[in-house]
XYZ file of N, CA and C in Angstrom:
495
model
N 0.839 -1.177 0.000
C 0.000 0.000 0.000
C 0.882 1.237 0.000
N 0.575 2.207 -0.842
C 1.314 3.457 -0.887
C 0.997 4.282 0.356
N 1.961 5.087 0.771
C 1.757 5.933 1.952
C 0.568 6.868 1.758
N 0.418 7.412 0.554
C -0.691 8.341 0.307
C -2.040 7.643 0.466
N -2.110 6.364 0.079
C -3.351 5.616 0.266
C -3.628 5.422 1.750
N -2.584 5.155 2.518
C -2.753 4.968 3.956
C -3.243 6.265 4.603
N -2.667 7.392 4.222
C -3.097 8.686 4.757
C -4.550 8.937 4.378
N -4.898 8.669 3.140
C -6.279 8.866 2.700
C -7.228 7.995 3.503
N -6.861 6.749 3.732
C -7.725 5.843 4.490
C -7.903 6.337 5.920
N -6.840 6.811 6.532
C -6.942 7.339 7.898
C -7.879 8.547 7.939
N -7.771 9.420 6.952
C -8.646 10.597 6.894
C -10.086 10.195 6.602
N -10.254 9.198 5.743
C -11.596 8.710 5.430
C -12.251 8.127 6.680
N -11.505 7.322 7.415
C -12.039 6.732 8.645
C -12.345 7.798 9.693
N -11.526 8.848 9.750
C -11.794 9.948 10.682
C -13.086 10.661 10.299
N -13.285 10.891 9.005
C -14.522 11.539 8.543
C -15.737 10.695 8.916
N -15.614 9.384 8.775
C -16.709 8.492 9.157
C -16.955 8.558 10.664
N -15.896 8.515 11.439
C -16.023 8.593 12.904
C -16.672 9.909 13.324
N -16.290 10.997 12.667
C -16.817 12.323 13.008
C -18.323 12.440 12.797
N -18.887 11.576 11.963
C -20.344 11.596 11.754
C -21.112 11.079 12.970
N -20.445 10.264 13.782
C -21.096 9.678 14.970
C -22.360 8.906 14.618
N -22.302 8.101 13.560
C -23.478 7.320 13.159
C -23.280 5.810 13.276
N -22.040 5.351 13.377
C -21.824 3.907 13.471
C -22.502 3.353 14.722
N -23.186 2.237 14.534
C -23.852 1.527 15.630
C -24.941 2.354 16.311
N -25.585 3.218 15.549
C -26.720 3.991 16.059
C -28.014 3.388 15.521
N -29.149 3.735 16.126
C -30.431 3.194 15.655
C -30.726 3.607 14.211
N -31.660 2.915 13.580
C -32.055 3.281 12.215
C -32.531 4.733 12.142
N -32.407 5.307 10.960
C -32.835 6.678 10.707
C -34.063 6.632 9.801
N -35.131 7.282 10.208
C -36.391 7.249 9.454
C -36.202 7.774 8.034
N -35.439 8.857 7.883
C -35.226 9.427 6.550
C -34.432 8.475 5.661
N -33.385 7.890 6.199
C -32.596 6.943 5.398
C -33.408 5.706 5.059
N -34.227 5.248 5.997
C -35.087 4.099 5.709
C -36.068 4.418 4.584
N -36.586 5.642 4.550
C -37.493 6.042 3.466
C -36.751 6.072 2.128
N -35.500 6.524 2.152
C -34.702 6.578 0.921
C -34.389 5.168 0.427
N -33.976 4.272 1.324
C -33.664 2.908 0.871
C -34.924 2.188 0.399
N -36.053 2.451 1.028
C -37.312 1.831 0.593
C -37.693 2.340 -0.801
N -37.595 3.647 -1.017
C -37.917 4.222 -2.329
C -36.952 3.712 -3.400
N -35.680 3.599 -3.053
C -34.678 3.087 -3.996
C -34.970 1.630 -4.336
N -35.276 0.846 -3.323
C -35.619 -0.566 -3.526
C -36.819 -0.697 -4.458
N -37.842 0.105 -4.225
C -39.046 0.044 -5.061
C -38.750 0.492 -6.488
N -37.971 1.558 -6.644
C -37.644 2.057 -7.982
C -36.918 0.983 -8.799
N -35.949 0.325 -8.183
C -35.141 -0.665 -8.901
C -35.752 -2.063 -8.888
N -36.780 -2.271 -8.101
C -37.372 -3.601 -8.002
C -36.364 -4.631 -7.526
N -35.494 -4.209 -6.627
C -34.410 -5.082 -6.181
C -34.772 -5.802 -4.891
N -34.023 -6.824 -4.617
C -34.241 -7.617 -3.412
C -33.783 -6.853 -2.167
N -32.612 -6.241 -2.230
C -31.982 -5.609 -1.068
C -31.532 -4.202 -1.435
N -31.687 -3.274 -0.488
C -31.135 -1.930 -0.638
C -30.535 -1.526 0.703
N -29.355 -0.915 0.654
C -28.610 -0.594 1.873
C -27.982 0.788 1.820
N -27.861 1.408 2.986
C -26.887 2.467 3.205
C -25.779 1.784 3.990
N -24.667 1.574 3.321
C -23.541 0.823 3.866
C -22.402 1.784 4.170
N -21.912 1.751 5.396
C -20.789 2.592 5.807
C -19.575 1.700 6.031
N -18.452 2.081 5.425
C -17.262 1.234 5.430
C -16.317 1.670 6.546
N -16.305 0.898 7.621
C -15.409 1.140 8.751
C -14.094 0.400 8.509
N -13.232 0.389 9.510
C -11.897 -0.183 9.322
C -11.927 -1.657 8.945
N -12.756 -2.440 9.622
C -12.749 -3.879 9.379
C -14.129 -4.460 9.086
N -15.104 -3.598 8.859
C -16.472 -4.067 8.604
C -17.224 -3.042 7.779
N -18.294 -3.529 7.161
C -19.266 -2.596 6.593
C -20.506 -2.712 7.466
N -21.018 -1.563 7.878
C -22.161 -1.517 8.780
C -23.309 -0.835 8.049
N -24.513 -1.357 8.229
C -25.670 -0.876 7.487
C -26.502 0.070 8.346
N -26.436 1.352 8.025
C -27.232 2.359 8.735
C -28.701 2.212 8.377
N -28.967 1.791 7.165
C -30.335 1.506 6.731
C -30.283 0.261 5.861
N -31.286 -0.593 6.010
C -31.293 -1.828 5.221
C -32.718 -2.266 4.941
N -32.923 -2.711 3.727
C -34.195 -3.277 3.301
C -33.950 -4.731 2.920
N -34.670 -5.631 3.572
C -34.668 -7.071 3.257
C -33.317 -7.750 3.443
N -32.597 -7.348 4.466
C -31.368 -8.037 4.851
C -31.375 -8.135 6.373
N -31.161 -9.339 6.887
C -31.278 -9.569 8.327
C -30.051 -9.156 9.130
N -28.887 -9.123 8.519
C -27.667 -8.791 9.264
C -27.422 -7.282 9.256
N -26.772 -6.785 10.311
C -26.503 -5.351 10.412
C -25.104 -4.981 9.942
N -24.264 -5.971 9.697
C -22.914 -5.706 9.209
C -22.328 -6.978 8.616
N -21.275 -6.797 7.829
C -20.494 -7.922 7.320
C -19.021 -7.528 7.386
N -18.117 -8.500 7.348
C -16.696 -8.160 7.320
C -16.367 -7.339 6.069
N -15.489 -6.389 6.228
C -15.117 -5.524 5.105
C -14.478 -6.314 3.967
N -13.751 -7.374 4.304
C -13.015 -8.103 3.268
C -13.917 -8.850 2.285
N -15.210 -8.954 2.561
C -16.128 -9.572 1.594
C -17.113 -8.553 1.025
N -16.881 -7.295 1.313
C -17.806 -6.226 0.951
C -17.644 -5.757 -0.493
N -18.725 -5.768 -1.243
C -18.735 -5.155 -2.569
C -18.519 -3.648 -2.422
N -19.076 -3.069 -1.369
C -19.015 -1.618 -1.177
C -17.588 -1.124 -0.958
N -16.703 -1.982 -0.442
C -15.295 -1.608 -0.314
C -14.705 -1.328 -1.691
N -15.074 -2.133 -2.666
C -14.632 -1.889 -4.043
C -15.264 -0.614 -4.586
N -16.521 -0.383 -4.246
C -17.232 0.792 -4.759
C -16.575 2.089 -4.308
N -16.166 2.171 -3.034
C -15.599 3.442 -2.559
C -14.224 3.727 -3.149
N -13.628 2.738 -3.803
C -12.365 2.957 -4.509
C -12.595 3.534 -5.903
N -13.848 3.554 -6.342
C -14.195 4.099 -7.655
C -14.450 5.602 -7.543
N -14.613 6.245 -8.685
C -14.843 7.692 -8.710
C -16.233 8.055 -8.185
N -17.255 7.373 -8.676
C -18.628 7.729 -8.301
C -19.505 6.527 -7.951
N -19.291 5.402 -8.634
C -20.174 4.251 -8.440
C -19.491 2.976 -8.930
N -20.086 1.844 -8.541
C -19.635 0.536 -9.012
C -20.854 -0.229 -9.496
N -20.749 -0.791 -10.686
C -21.810 -1.606 -11.270
C -21.258 -3.012 -11.512
N -21.976 -4.013 -11.024
C -21.622 -5.414 -11.254
C -22.880 -6.095 -11.796
N -22.996 -6.230 -13.130
C -24.208 -6.822 -13.708
C -24.387 -8.308 -13.390
N -23.255 -9.025 -13.252
C -23.332 -10.455 -12.942
C -22.109 -10.840 -12.103
N -22.313 -10.974 -10.811
C -21.202 -11.263 -9.898
C -20.536 -12.601 -10.193
N -21.282 -13.548 -10.741
C -20.694 -14.848 -11.068
C -19.675 -14.745 -12.194
N -19.779 -13.706 -13.014
C -18.864 -13.521 -14.141
C -17.795 -12.466 -13.864
N -17.740 -11.954 -12.649
C -16.780 -10.914 -12.280
C -15.715 -11.550 -11.381
N -14.467 -11.552 -11.841
C -13.387 -12.218 -11.105
C -13.196 -11.684 -9.689
N -13.562 -10.422 -9.452
C -13.423 -9.861 -8.106
C -14.392 -10.498 -7.118
N -15.531 -11.000 -7.625
C -16.610 -11.412 -6.737
C -17.106 -12.845 -6.916
N -16.730 -13.516 -7.977
C -17.335 -14.816 -8.292
C -17.173 -15.849 -7.177
N -16.094 -15.770 -6.412
C -15.887 -16.716 -5.308
C -16.252 -16.137 -3.943
N -16.813 -14.944 -3.921
C -17.193 -14.279 -2.676
C -18.283 -15.085 -1.973
N -18.190 -15.199 -0.659
C -19.188 -15.985 0.084
C -20.588 -15.392 -0.004
N -20.710 -14.095 -0.295
C -22.034 -13.482 -0.456
C -22.627 -13.758 -1.836
N -21.804 -14.266 -2.733
C -22.250 -14.693 -4.065
C -22.532 -16.194 -4.037
N -21.621 -16.941 -3.441
C -21.753 -18.402 -3.379
C -22.811 -18.862 -2.376
N -23.086 -18.025 -1.382
C -24.086 -18.324 -0.356
C -25.006 -17.130 -0.163
N -25.891 -17.236 0.826
C -26.856 -16.163 1.099
C -26.117 -14.846 1.330
N -26.596 -13.791 0.708
C -27.874 -13.590 0.017
C -27.831 -13.869 -1.490
N -26.814 -14.586 -1.947
C -26.682 -14.984 -3.360
C -26.703 -13.769 -4.293
N -25.770 -12.846 -4.040
C -25.686 -11.632 -4.851
C -25.350 -12.007 -6.288
N -26.126 -11.489 -7.205
C -25.846 -11.658 -8.629
C -25.569 -10.310 -9.283
N -26.332 -9.297 -8.939
C -26.107 -7.967 -9.500
C -26.011 -6.967 -8.358
N -25.144 -5.971 -8.557
C -24.891 -4.955 -7.535
C -24.691 -3.620 -8.227
N -25.252 -2.576 -7.649
C -24.958 -1.207 -8.073
C -24.847 -0.371 -6.813
N -23.735 0.326 -6.663
C -23.518 1.159 -5.485
C -23.015 2.530 -5.881
N -23.649 3.569 -5.332
C -23.221 4.951 -5.548
C -22.572 5.447 -4.259
N -21.459 6.129 -4.395
C -20.667 6.550 -3.240
C -21.367 7.655 -2.458
N -21.282 7.520 -1.131
C -21.740 8.543 -0.194
C -20.490 9.214 0.364
N -20.441 10.541 0.302
C -19.247 11.275 0.730
C -19.535 12.176 1.928
N -18.478 12.424 2.691
C -18.547 13.398 3.777
C -18.533 14.800 3.168
N -18.786 15.804 3.993
C -18.770 17.182 3.499
C -17.419 17.568 2.920
N -16.345 16.962 3.433
C -15.014 17.264 2.904
C -14.559 16.282 1.823
N -15.492 15.490 1.304
C -15.230 14.689 0.114
C -14.740 13.270 0.327
N -14.646 12.813 1.560
C -14.179 11.449 1.804
C -15.301 10.436 1.621
N -14.940 9.278 1.099
C -15.897 8.209 0.826
C -16.300 7.531 2.131
N -17.578 7.649 2.473
C -18.088 7.065 3.714
C -18.596 5.650 3.493
N -19.183 5.426 2.335
C -19.812 4.151 2.019
C -20.631 4.296 0.759
N -21.727 3.546 0.690
C -22.558 3.588 -0.515
C -24.037 3.490 -0.183
N -24.821 3.934 -1.140
C -26.216 3.522 -1.250
C -26.174 2.460 -2.333
N -26.583 1.246 -2.000
C -26.457 0.174 -2.984
C -27.728 -0.645 -3.106
N -27.888 -1.206 -4.291
C -28.980 -2.134 -4.572
C -28.365 -3.473 -4.957
N -29.029 -4.537 -4.517
C -28.532 -5.894 -4.729
C -29.669 -6.752 -5.271
N -29.369 -7.469 -6.339
C -30.342 -8.378 -6.956
C -29.854 -9.814 -6.815
N -30.799 -10.745 -6.793
C -30.428 -12.160 -6.731
C -30.451 -12.818 -8.109
N -30.516 -11.990 -9.148
C -30.354 -12.465 -10.523
C -29.552 -11.404 -11.276
N -28.834 -11.800 -12.334
C -28.068 -10.818 -13.098
C -28.981 -9.714 -13.629
N -28.426 -8.511 -13.736
C -29.226 -7.373 -14.181
C -28.309 -6.317 -14.769
N -28.699 -5.789 -15.901
C -27.982 -4.661 -16.490
C -28.500 -3.372 -15.854
N -27.648 -2.366 -15.807
C -28.030 -1.052 -15.297
C -27.775 -0.031 -16.396
N -28.811 0.694 -16.768
C -28.708 1.703 -17.823
C -28.098 2.990 -17.263
N -27.744 3.897 -18.163
C -27.253 5.212 -17.742
C -28.315 5.926 -16.909
N -29.570 5.758 -17.292
C -30.672 6.357 -16.523
C -30.745 5.746 -15.119
N -30.557 4.438 -15.016
C -30.536 3.774 -13.708
C -29.426 4.342 -12.822
N -28.253 4.497 -13.402
C -27.111 5.011 -12.642
C -27.393 6.434 -12.171
N -27.948 7.260 -13.058
C -28.303 8.633 -12.670
C -29.299 8.638 -11.519
N -30.292 7.774 -11.593
C -31.310 7.715 -10.537
C -30.692 7.235 -9.225
N -29.820 6.239 -9.286
C -29.150 5.765 -8.079
C -28.320 6.889 -7.462
N -27.640 7.655 -8.285
C -26.845 8.776 -7.784
C -27.731 9.853 -7.165
N -28.922 10.080 -7.721
C -29.867 11.034 -7.122
C -30.293 10.569 -5.732
N -30.670 9.301 -5.625
C -31.035 8.753 -4.314
C -29.846 8.851 -3.347
N -28.643 8.585 -3.842
C -27.448 8.646 -2.995
C -27.209 10.060 -2.479
N -27.449 11.064 -3.301
C -27.284 12.462 -2.855
C -28.233 12.767 -1.701
N -29.448 12.233 -1.761
C -30.397 12.418 -0.657
C -29.867 11.754 0.619
N -29.392 10.525 0.490
C -28.855 9.806 1.650
C -27.625 10.516 2.210
N -26.782 11.008 1.328
C -25.579 11.734 1.731
C -25.946 12.977 2.550
N -26.966 13.698 2.111
C -27.409 14.894 2.831
C -27.899 14.537 4.234
N -28.617 13.437 4.354
C -29.101 12.998 5.670
C -27.915 12.631 6.565
N -26.963 11.887 6.038
C -25.802 11.494 6.837
C -25.008 12.705 7.317
N -24.888 13.706 6.460
C -24.075 14.877 6.785
C -24.823 15.935 7.582
N -26.121 15.760 7.802
C -26.901 16.810 8.475
C -26.413 17.078 9.897
N -25.954 16.055 10.604
C -25.478 16.272 11.975
C -24.222 17.127 12.007
N -23.362 16.957 11.028
C -22.153 17.778 10.945
C -22.548 19.230 10.711
N -23.489 19.469 9.801
C -23.943 20.828 9.492
C -24.587 21.451 10.726
N -25.398 20.672 11.444
C -26.076 21.187 12.634
C -25.089 21.536 13.739
N -23.930 20.878 13.763
C -22.926 21.151 14.796
C -22.067 22.373 14.482
N -22.116 22.843 13.246
C -21.261 23.977 12.848
C -21.822 25.273 13.391
């Protein structure tokens, strides 16, 4: 790992910590956003996933029983390394994910789309993501809509920082 990547990761984790949202109760606004996103995409699962040091934790979740998973199996970890979003139309055909336990076992992820959620100072906090149990293509319009929903979720996550200023 390059030193600059390590510095960035430390700053990203600090930005996440500064939000004071990890391990807090569900948020009504975020739950409404994930529900609307789930309905729009007709997907099985929709999450607001926050990427901590060794886990991804779900601030909001639709149709997923667990509240977190290890970071090393997280699709969202790959997403936050991208510029804006990550699209995986068929996880079984993607070398990064085909052997992932979340693909080979429950929840049997086949398609994933995640848009990055950022802190006010631009650090990647996590994603708003949709997960399907069958392969699915995502159009440019789909990506735009996911990014719109993500901007709403991002505003909710950052509202506490704004209120503290």
